[in-house]
Structures are given as C-alpha cells and as structure tokens.
GROMACS .gro file of C-alpha atoms in nm:
model
  373
    1UNK     CA    1   7.590   0.000   6.000
    2UNK     CA    2   7.232  -0.053   6.025
    3UNK     CA    3   6.994   0.215   5.870
    4UNK     CA    4   6.708   0.323   6.106
    5UNK     CA    5   6.357   0.226   5.990
    6UNK     CA    6   6.240   0.587   5.973
    7UNK     CA    7   6.537   0.677   5.737
    8UNK     CA    8   6.464   0.378   5.530
    9UNK     CA    9   6.089   0.483   5.472
   10UNK     CA   10   6.201   0.831   5.375
   11UNK     CA   11   6.442   0.710   5.112
   12UNK     CA   12   6.166   0.480   4.968
   13UNK     CA   13   5.924   0.765   4.951
   14UNK     CA   14   6.175   0.998   4.779
   15UNK     CA   15   6.242   0.723   4.511
   16UNK     CA   16   5.866   0.673   4.461
   17UNK     CA   17   5.807   1.057   4.402
   18UNK     CA   18   6.110   1.068   4.158
   19UNK     CA   19   5.960   0.766   3.961
   20UNK     CA   20   5.623   0.915   3.967
   21UNK     CA   21   5.747   1.241   3.822
   22UNK     CA   22   5.936   1.070   3.551
   23UNK     CA   23   5.621   0.867   3.461
   24UNK     CA   24   5.413   1.189   3.437
   25UNK     CA   25   5.676   1.359   3.227
   26UNK     CA   26   5.684   1.078   2.998
   27UNK     CA   27   5.303   1.043   2.964
   28UNK     CA   28   5.279   1.420   2.896
   29UNK     CA   29   5.537   1.392   2.615
   30UNK     CA   30   5.340   1.120   2.442
   31UNK     CA   31   5.041   1.257   2.230
   32UNK     CA   32   4.737   1.030   2.142
   33UNK     CA   33   4.698   0.984   1.780
   34UNK     CA   34   4.380   0.796   1.695
   35UNK     CA   35   4.325   0.611   1.364
   36UNK     CA   36   3.998   0.715   1.206
   37UNK     CA   37   3.762   0.600   0.929
   38UNK     CA   38   3.643   0.888   0.703
   39UNK     CA   39   3.408   0.963   0.416
   40UNK     CA   40   3.473   1.226   0.158
   41UNK     CA   41   3.177   1.458   0.082
   42UNK     CA   42   3.062   1.425  -0.270
   43UNK     CA   43   2.871   1.686  -0.480
   44UNK     CA   44   2.535   1.804  -0.348
   45UNK     CA   45   2.227   1.621  -0.451
   46UNK     CA   46   1.945   1.827  -0.625
   47UNK     CA   47   1.717   1.534  -0.622
   48UNK     CA   48   1.613   1.265  -0.384
   49UNK     CA   49   1.456   0.908  -0.439
   50UNK     CA   50   1.127   0.822  -0.290
   51UNK     CA   51   1.080   0.450  -0.236
   52UNK     CA   52   0.751   0.273  -0.108
   53UNK     CA   53   0.651  -0.088  -0.090
   54UNK     CA   54   0.315  -0.234  -0.184
   55UNK     CA   55   0.153  -0.538  -0.332
   56UNK     CA   56   0.029  -0.631  -0.676
   57UNK     CA   57  -0.344  -0.610  -0.714
   58UNK     CA   58  -0.589  -0.639  -0.996
   59UNK     CA   59  -0.728  -0.316  -1.108
   60UNK     CA   60  -1.084  -0.450  -1.066
   61UNK     CA   61  -1.171  -0.683  -0.778
   62UNK     CA   62  -1.535  -0.783  -0.726
   63UNK     CA   63  -1.699  -0.897  -0.402
   64UNK     CA   64  -1.955  -1.144  -0.515
   65UNK     CA   65  -2.265  -1.194  -0.320
   66UNK     CA   66  -2.617  -1.348  -0.364
   67UNK     CA   67  -2.903  -1.121  -0.471
   68UNK     CA   68  -3.141  -1.307  -0.225
   69UNK     CA   69  -3.103  -1.439   0.126
   70UNK     CA   70  -3.068  -1.790   0.232
   71UNK     CA   71  -2.855  -2.082   0.358
   72UNK     CA   72  -2.549  -2.168   0.157
   73UNK     CA   73  -2.569  -2.543   0.048
   74UNK     CA   74  -2.258  -2.561  -0.188
   75UNK     CA   75  -1.944  -2.377  -0.252
   76UNK     CA   76  -1.773  -2.484  -0.562
   77UNK     CA   77  -1.456  -2.268  -0.567
   78UNK     CA   78  -1.142  -2.210  -0.355
   79UNK     CA   79  -0.885  -1.934  -0.332
   80UNK     CA   80  -0.669  -1.937  -0.658
   81UNK     CA   81  -0.930  -2.116  -0.878
   82UNK     CA   82  -0.992  -1.949  -1.221
   83UNK     CA   83  -1.351  -1.874  -1.321
   84UNK     CA   84  -1.525  -1.778  -1.642
   85UNK     CA   85  -1.854  -1.598  -1.713
   86UNK     CA   86  -2.144  -1.832  -1.621
   87UNK     CA   87  -1.944  -2.055  -1.379
   88UNK     CA   88  -2.136  -2.133  -1.051
   89UNK     CA   89  -1.945  -2.008  -0.752
   90UNK     CA   90  -2.194  -2.118  -0.482
   91UNK     CA   91  -2.548  -2.201  -0.420
   92UNK     CA   92  -2.813  -2.141  -0.155
   93UNK     CA   93  -3.128  -2.345  -0.065
   94UNK     CA   94  -3.382  -2.264  -0.329
   95UNK     CA   95  -3.687  -2.453  -0.174
   96UNK     CA   96  -3.872  -2.137  -0.066
   97UNK     CA   97  -3.820  -1.960  -0.383
   98UNK     CA   98  -3.936  -2.256  -0.581
   99UNK     CA   99  -4.253  -2.255  -0.381
  100UNK     CA  100  -4.303  -1.894  -0.459
  101UNK     CA  101  -4.284  -2.001  -0.816
  102UNK     CA  102  -4.559  -2.242  -0.779
  103UNK     CA  103  -4.780  -1.990  -0.601
  104UNK     CA  104  -4.719  -1.744  -0.887
  105UNK     CA  105  -4.804  -2.002  -1.153
  106UNK     CA  106  -5.139  -2.078  -0.966
  107UNK     CA  107  -5.216  -1.707  -0.936
  108UNK     CA  108  -5.150  -1.685  -1.307
  109UNK     CA  109  -5.371  -1.966  -1.400
  110UNK     CA  110  -5.659  -1.810  -1.182
  111UNK     CA  111  -5.603  -1.483  -1.352
  112UNK     CA  112  -5.616  -1.631  -1.694
  113UNK     CA  113  -5.947  -1.801  -1.606
  114UNK     CA  114  -6.087  -1.469  -1.485
  115UNK     CA  115  -5.991  -1.324  -1.828
  116UNK     CA  116  -6.189  -1.586  -1.997
  117UNK     CA  117  -6.495  -1.529  -1.779
  118UNK     CA  118  -6.476  -1.147  -1.827
  119UNK     CA  119  -6.436  -1.203  -2.209
  120UNK     CA  120  -6.755  -1.391  -2.224
  121UNK     CA  121  -6.942  -1.143  -2.010
  122UNK     CA  122  -6.833  -0.866  -2.227
  123UNK     CA  123  -6.930  -1.051  -2.548
  124UNK     CA  124  -7.263  -1.121  -2.416
  125UNK     CA  125  -7.325  -0.760  -2.314
  126UNK     CA  126  -7.225  -0.642  -2.652
  127UNK     CA  127  -7.467  -0.867  -2.830
  128UNK     CA  128  -7.759  -0.766  -2.597
  129UNK     CA  129  -7.670  -0.393  -2.633
  130UNK     CA  130  -7.680  -0.445  -3.003
  131UNK     CA  131  -8.027  -0.590  -2.977
  132UNK     CA  132  -8.118  -0.299  -2.746
  133UNK     CA  133  -8.185  -0.564  -2.475
  134UNK     CA  134  -7.956  -0.403  -2.220
  135UNK     CA  135  -7.837  -0.065  -2.126
  136UNK     CA  136  -7.515   0.098  -2.215
  137UNK     CA  137  -7.399   0.118  -1.857
  138UNK     CA  138  -7.414  -0.270  -1.819
  139UNK     CA  139  -7.197  -0.286  -2.137
  140UNK     CA  140  -6.947  -0.049  -1.988
  141UNK     CA  141  -6.940  -0.241  -1.654
  142UNK     CA  142  -6.864  -0.568  -1.858
  143UNK     CA  143  -6.594  -0.389  -2.045
  144UNK     CA  144  -6.423  -0.261  -1.731
  145UNK     CA  145  -6.451  -0.608  -1.570
  146UNK     CA  146  -6.274  -0.747  -1.870
  147UNK     CA  147  -5.995  -0.495  -1.857
  148UNK     CA  148  -5.955  -0.541  -1.488
  149UNK     CA  149  -5.911  -0.914  -1.547
  150UNK     CA  150  -5.650  -0.851  -1.812
  151UNK     CA  151  -5.456  -0.628  -1.572
  152UNK     CA  152  -5.472  -0.891  -1.291
  153UNK     CA  153  -5.334  -1.149  -1.544
  154UNK     CA  154  -5.044  -0.931  -1.638
  155UNK     CA  155  -4.971  -0.858  -1.274
  156UNK     CA  156  -4.974  -1.235  -1.200
  157UNK     CA  157  -4.745  -1.283  -1.505
  158UNK     CA  158  -4.487  -1.039  -1.370
  159UNK     CA  159  -4.500  -1.207  -1.022
  160UNK     CA  160  -4.428  -1.532  -1.182
  161UNK     CA  161  -4.129  -1.396  -1.383
  162UNK     CA  162  -4.008  -1.240  -1.053
  163UNK     CA  163  -4.036  -1.558  -0.869
  164UNK     CA  164  -3.843  -1.739  -1.145
  165UNK     CA  165  -3.565  -1.467  -1.122
  166UNK     CA  166  -3.540  -1.535  -0.747
  167UNK     CA  167  -3.478  -1.902  -0.807
  168UNK     CA  168  -3.208  -1.822  -1.063
  169UNK     CA  169  -3.054  -1.595  -0.798
  170UNK     CA  170  -2.975  -1.885  -0.569
  171UNK     CA  171  -2.692  -1.960  -0.798
  172UNK     CA  172  -2.394  -1.730  -0.770
  173UNK     CA  173  -2.228  -1.705  -1.093
  174UNK     CA  174  -1.926  -1.537  -1.221
  175UNK     CA  175  -1.978  -1.273  -1.499
  176UNK     CA  176  -1.603  -1.210  -1.599
  177UNK     CA  177  -1.290  -1.398  -1.629
  178UNK     CA  178  -1.081  -1.392  -1.309
  179UNK     CA  179  -0.920  -1.557  -1.012
  180UNK     CA  180  -1.081  -1.613  -0.675
  181UNK     CA  181  -0.877  -1.413  -0.421
  182UNK     CA  182  -1.093  -1.464  -0.106
  183UNK     CA  183  -1.377  -1.680   0.042
  184UNK     CA  184  -1.582  -1.492   0.299
  185UNK     CA  185  -1.854  -1.746   0.351
  186UNK     CA  186  -1.907  -2.123   0.365
  187UNK     CA  187  -2.165  -2.406   0.357
  188UNK     CA  188  -2.418  -2.397   0.618
  189UNK     CA  189  -2.393  -2.025   0.672
  190UNK     CA  190  -2.712  -1.823   0.641
  191UNK     CA  191  -2.639  -1.487   0.475
  192UNK     CA  192  -2.821  -1.174   0.382
  193UNK     CA  193  -2.872  -1.053   0.029
  194UNK     CA  194  -2.567  -0.861  -0.090
  195UNK     CA  195  -2.322  -1.006   0.164
  196UNK     CA  196  -1.980  -1.104   0.006
  197UNK     CA  197  -1.934  -1.469  -0.043
  198UNK     CA  198  -1.628  -1.483  -0.267
  199UNK     CA  199  -1.380  -1.215  -0.411
  200UNK     CA  200  -1.277  -1.243  -0.776
  201UNK     CA  201  -0.982  -1.046  -0.923
  202UNK     CA  202  -1.078  -0.969  -1.284
  203UNK     CA  203  -0.828  -1.054  -1.553
  204UNK     CA  204  -0.662  -0.755  -1.711
  205UNK     CA  205  -0.446  -0.463  -1.591
  206UNK     CA  206  -0.260  -0.501  -1.278
  207UNK     CA  207  -0.146  -0.237  -1.041
  208UNK     CA  208   0.043  -0.166  -0.714
  209UNK     CA  209  -0.103   0.019  -0.420
  210UNK     CA  210   0.116   0.196  -0.199
  211UNK     CA  211   0.075   0.426   0.110
  212UNK     CA  212   0.252   0.757   0.088
  213UNK     CA  213   0.280   1.008   0.369
  214UNK     CA  214   0.150   1.355   0.342
  215UNK     CA  215   0.496   1.505   0.316
  216UNK     CA  216   0.556   1.328  -0.015
  217UNK     CA  217   0.202   1.301  -0.168
  218UNK     CA  218   0.256   1.609  -0.374
  219UNK     CA  219   0.533   1.424  -0.568
  220UNK     CA  220   0.278   1.170  -0.686
  221UNK     CA  221   0.046   1.304  -0.952
  222UNK     CA  222  -0.178   1.105  -1.190
  223UNK     CA  223   0.031   1.012  -1.497
  224UNK     CA  224   0.367   1.042  -1.329
  225UNK     CA  225   0.614   0.777  -1.443
  226UNK     CA  226   0.778   0.564  -1.165
  227UNK     CA  227   1.001   0.251  -1.157
  228UNK     CA  228   0.879  -0.076  -1.024
  229UNK     CA  229   1.088  -0.364  -0.882
  230UNK     CA  230   0.982  -0.688  -0.749
  231UNK     CA  231   1.135  -0.868  -0.428
  232UNK     CA  232   1.096  -1.210  -0.590
  233UNK     CA  233   1.291  -1.129  -0.906
  234UNK     CA  234   1.565  -0.874  -0.906
  235UNK     CA  235   1.586  -0.881  -1.271
  236UNK     CA  236   1.218  -0.781  -1.317
  237UNK     CA  237   1.183  -0.405  -1.338
  238UNK     CA  238   0.896  -0.228  -1.513
  239UNK     CA  239   0.794   0.126  -1.581
  240UNK     CA  240   0.467   0.216  -1.405
  241UNK     CA  241   0.236   0.513  -1.418
  242UNK     CA  242   0.036   0.669  -1.131
  243UNK     CA  243  -0.321   0.610  -1.194
  244UNK     CA  244  -0.504   0.723  -0.888
  245UNK     CA  245  -0.423   0.921  -0.576
  246UNK     CA  246  -0.670   0.916  -0.282
  247UNK     CA  247  -0.843   1.240  -0.212
  248UNK     CA  248  -0.809   1.197   0.164
  249UNK     CA  249  -0.570   1.044   0.414
  250UNK     CA  250  -0.655   0.713   0.602
  251UNK     CA  251  -0.790   0.805   0.931
  252UNK     CA  252  -0.552   0.555   1.115
  253UNK     CA  253  -0.227   0.554   0.913
  254UNK     CA  254  -0.265   0.917   0.801
  255UNK     CA  255  -0.125   0.806   0.455
  256UNK     CA  256  -0.265   0.850   0.117
  257UNK     CA  257  -0.341   0.538  -0.100
  258UNK     CA  258  -0.174   0.567  -0.436
  259UNK     CA  259  -0.243   0.312  -0.722
  260UNK     CA  260   0.019   0.262  -0.998
  261UNK     CA  261  -0.063   0.082  -1.315
  262UNK     CA  262   0.168  -0.172  -1.449
  263UNK     CA  263   0.217  -0.294  -1.813
  264UNK     CA  264   0.096  -0.648  -1.902
  265UNK     CA  265   0.366  -0.888  -1.803
  266UNK     CA  266   0.307  -1.255  -1.740
  267UNK     CA  267   0.575  -1.273  -1.484
  268UNK     CA  268   0.386  -1.017  -1.251
  269UNK     CA  269   0.147  -1.229  -1.029
  270UNK     CA  270  -0.118  -1.124  -0.796
  271UNK     CA  271  -0.005  -1.065  -0.439
  272UNK     CA  272   0.370  -1.006  -0.529
  273UNK     CA  273   0.553  -0.755  -0.324
  274UNK     CA  274   0.666  -0.459  -0.525
  275UNK     CA  275   0.873  -0.150  -0.461
  276UNK     CA  276   0.783   0.190  -0.622
  277UNK     CA  277   1.064   0.433  -0.691
  278UNK     CA  278   1.014   0.784  -0.790
  279UNK     CA  279   1.255   1.080  -0.809
  280UNK     CA  280   1.145   1.409  -0.640
  281UNK     CA  281   1.299   1.767  -0.604
  282UNK     CA  282   1.522   1.783  -0.300
  283UNK     CA  283   1.454   2.138  -0.240
  284UNK     CA  284   1.778   2.260  -0.107
  285UNK     CA  285   2.084   2.077  -0.231
  286UNK     CA  286   2.180   1.810   0.022
  287UNK     CA  287   2.491   1.593   0.085
  288UNK     CA  288   2.467   1.254   0.237
  289UNK     CA  289   2.673   1.106   0.523
  290UNK     CA  290   2.654   0.784   0.717
  291UNK     CA  291   2.419   0.788   1.011
  292UNK     CA  292   2.726   0.677   1.222
  293UNK     CA  293   2.895   1.008   1.143
  294UNK     CA  294   2.628   1.217   1.304
  295UNK     CA  295   2.711   1.351   1.653
  296UNK     CA  296   2.576   1.603   1.919
  297UNK     CA  297   2.769   1.870   2.099
  298UNK     CA  298   2.615   2.116   2.331
  299UNK     CA  299   2.268   2.011   2.213
  300UNK     CA  300   2.366   2.086   1.850
  301UNK     CA  301   2.402   1.849   1.552
  302UNK     CA  302   2.773   1.812   1.443
  303UNK     CA  303   3.022   1.619   1.243
  304UNK     CA  304   3.397   1.588   1.312
  305UNK     CA  305   3.581   1.717   0.996
  306UNK     CA  306   3.943   1.621   0.940
  307UNK     CA  307   4.155   1.915   0.825
  308UNK     CA  308   4.324   1.887   0.488
  309UNK     CA  309   4.671   1.821   0.646
  310UNK     CA  310   4.506   1.500   0.813
  311UNK     CA  311   4.644   1.581   1.153
  312UNK     CA  312   4.349   1.708   1.372
  313UNK     CA  313   3.965   1.706   1.387
  314UNK     CA  314   3.732   1.989   1.443
  315UNK     CA  315   3.365   1.995   1.527
  316UNK     CA  316   3.145   2.156   1.264
  317UNK     CA  317   2.768   2.230   1.312
  318UNK     CA  318   2.543   2.103   1.044
  319UNK     CA  319   2.169   2.125   0.950
  320UNK     CA  320   1.995   1.791   0.904
  321UNK     CA  321   1.745   1.785   0.611
  322UNK     CA  322   1.605   1.432   0.648
  323UNK     CA  323   1.700   1.072   0.706
  324UNK     CA  324   1.706   0.800   0.430
  325UNK     CA  325   1.815   0.446   0.371
  326UNK     CA  326   2.159   0.558   0.271
  327UNK     CA  327   2.208   0.770   0.580
  328UNK     CA  328   2.153   1.140   0.667
  329UNK     CA  329   2.103   1.412   0.426
  330UNK     CA  330   2.269   1.735   0.528
  331UNK     CA  331   2.139   2.065   0.400
  332UNK     CA  332   2.416   2.315   0.534
  333UNK     CA  333   2.745   2.279   0.695
  334UNK     CA  334   2.943   2.056   0.454
  335UNK     CA  335   3.125   2.118   0.124
  336UNK     CA  336   3.242   1.901  -0.147
  337UNK     CA  337   3.576   1.737  -0.058
  338UNK     CA  338   3.534   1.761   0.312
  339UNK     CA  339   3.667   1.446   0.510
  340UNK     CA  340   3.425   1.354   0.781
  341UNK     CA  341   3.486   1.099   1.055
  342UNK     CA  342   3.250   0.813   0.971
  343UNK     CA  343   3.283   0.596   1.294
  344UNK     CA  344   3.384   0.646   1.660
  345UNK     CA  345   3.259   0.991   1.695
  346UNK     CA  346   3.213   0.934   2.070
  347UNK     CA  347   3.608   0.925   2.093
  348UNK     CA  348   3.654   1.250   1.912
  349UNK     CA  349   3.749   1.582   2.079
  350UNK     CA  350   3.842   1.926   1.947
  351UNK     CA  351   4.191   1.940   1.798
  352UNK     CA  352   4.245   1.562   1.852
  353UNK     CA  353   4.524   1.424   1.634
  354UNK     CA  354   4.420   1.157   1.405
  355UNK     CA  355   4.565   0.923   1.159
  356UNK     CA  356   4.392   0.879   0.825
  357UNK     CA  357   4.392   0.546   0.640
  358UNK     CA  358   4.681   0.541   0.383
  359UNK     CA  359   4.479   0.603   0.076
  360UNK     CA  360   4.277   0.906   0.230
  361UNK     CA  361   4.590   1.043   0.369
  362UNK     CA  362   4.768   1.047   0.038
  363UNK     CA  363   4.461   1.216  -0.109
  364UNK     CA  364   4.435   1.473   0.147
  365UNK     CA  365   4.816   1.563   0.126
  366UNK     CA  366   4.772   1.596  -0.249
  367UNK     CA  367   4.464   1.824  -0.213
  368UNK     CA  368   4.642   2.036   0.030
  369UNK     CA  369   4.938   2.081  -0.205
  370UNK     CA  370   4.721   2.185  -0.467
  371UNK     CA  371   4.575   2.443  -0.237
  372UNK     CA  372   4.916   2.589  -0.147
  373UNK     CA  373   5.011   2.613  -0.516
   0.00000   0.00000   0.00000
C-alpha cells in the first residue's frame, strides 16, 4: 500500500523532533571541564627591586677648545686615541698672532729707546740743577718723563708677552691623561674661542649614569650601595655607590639623572651598557602573578581562583600595586597558597569546572585534606 506524501512528511518531522530532543538531552548531561594552567601564590614581598639601564662614562669628561679664534689647519687625534699632558690635539692658523708678536716687539724696542732718551734728559737736568743752572721744576719734568717712559716700556713688554701667549694658544694641548671620546670640529673650520673641538674622558674613576623617574628617585640617596651588571659580560658584577643625584628633573623626559661610581676594574670600558639594580621598600606587602593571569569583569580587576578541591573557578577582585618585568604586583585580594589561573582567562566563567595539571591537583587535594583534619 502506498503511503500518502503528506503522511510521509509528518512521520519524518516526528522522527526529527525525537532525535533533536535526544541530542539536547545528551548535551545537557555532558558538563564542560576545561584544563587550566595555574600558579600558586607565594609569600608576600616586603621589598621590590628597581632596575635601570645606563652607559659607563668617565667621572670627568672635558670639552677641549681653543682659547683664541681661528681656522683649524690640523687635527691630530681621532675618537679612541689616548692622549697625555702636552700632546697637541689640533692647531689653528697662527699667522695673525705671529704678526701681533712682531708688532709688540717693535713697540717694545721703541719704548726702550724712549727710556734711554728720558734717562739722558733726567741725568742732564740733575747735573744742571746741581750747578744751579736750571730750576727745580725742569728737573721734576725730566724725572716725570723718565718715569712715563719706564711705564710705557713695561706696558709694551706685557703686550709682547700677551701676543706670545696668543701664539701658544693656537696649539690645543691635552693637560691630563685620557681618551678622545668625540670630535666636534675638523680641518678648515673657522671656530670661535671656547668652542669645543674634541672631548677627552679623563683616566680614573668610571661611573654609570641612569635616568630615574620621580616615583623612585627617593630610593636613590648619595652613598646608597647598588649592584651593577653588564650586558656584554654576564659574569661581571660590581658593587657601586650612588655619587650624585640631580637636583631637578629633565624638562623633556621628567626623569632625574643619577650617577653611580664604580670600583676600578680593567674589564669595565667606556660606553659599555650597564644595569643598576637596587632594593627598595615595597610599602604594602605585595604578591606577584603573571600578566596573563590578570582579567577584568564589570570594569574591575580580577583573577580566577581555583578552589582547593580543584573543581571550579571563582572570580576574585584584586588591587594592582604596579607592574614589573616579572608580571603584576598585587597589593590586596590574594593569599599565600591560592591557585590562580595563569592563562586562558578569557574562557573562564563563574563556577566553571576545571581540571588541574596532575601535580597541582595532587597538591590541592593534599592541602584540602589538611584543612579538613
């Protein structure tokens, strides 16, 4: 017997509804259990570590410049060259200054001749006055002329010495042992007196300069002991001491310059990158969690805490103290021994059943059994 088409469709629809109901019933009976990665909260930290990077500098670095203006004719040093007292770093054209010396020598010669003439006139006036052949006023005039000639000669002599000094200033010389760290002018350049030509780092004590924000500057006082490590040598670690703290912040970066003195060590070279580490009071005790464990719910900072039985997670509001290289420092909301979901927080929901890794699950069960006892 042939089944009508309408009856056939009704049977298929009934079968579909029955299968759909069975599928929904089966899905409702299966609960989602999500494996999670957790971290156990350690004891709270009462201190925090401050770490800032800087570069090794000489304690004294001089910007060397000519004491007179002129055109540079020779530069005898390059960056990295060692210099000693008296070593010529650069020269400028000395022609005009040598001409000034010749002029001063001629003026001195003329002044000396004037002294000779005034000396003869005074001696003659003294002889005539002794014979009552001239008045006392004429003797006094001759004496004053002699004294004026002496003064003119002394001035000419000083001018000659000054002109010679100007010639010597055309040679830029080092006055201490050191290393050339910068060259700021070259041959052919006309510079004014005092302009920096080369910079020389003086041999001796080295130090590291770091920039510290205002929130931590109170932790760096002159004399404070700090640790110094170097990127180029993991095995090189030195004890440094804060030598100087800037009295005001930089206008652009709003940080304070801090200089840390280093002990004498031949392995420490100028320009090396160093890290200064110091221990500071953390204020309120804090605990650290990974940044991936931090989540937000209803606009509040939370973490997902696994209950001691290791079956469900619950949201717990926390207070963030600050952020560090290791993660997030939490001031309030967590206790020692809490298990916090460290990854996948976006998949968490209240009372979601989770599965701990085997090691953490055994530890949680042991802890819960201790609590029951």
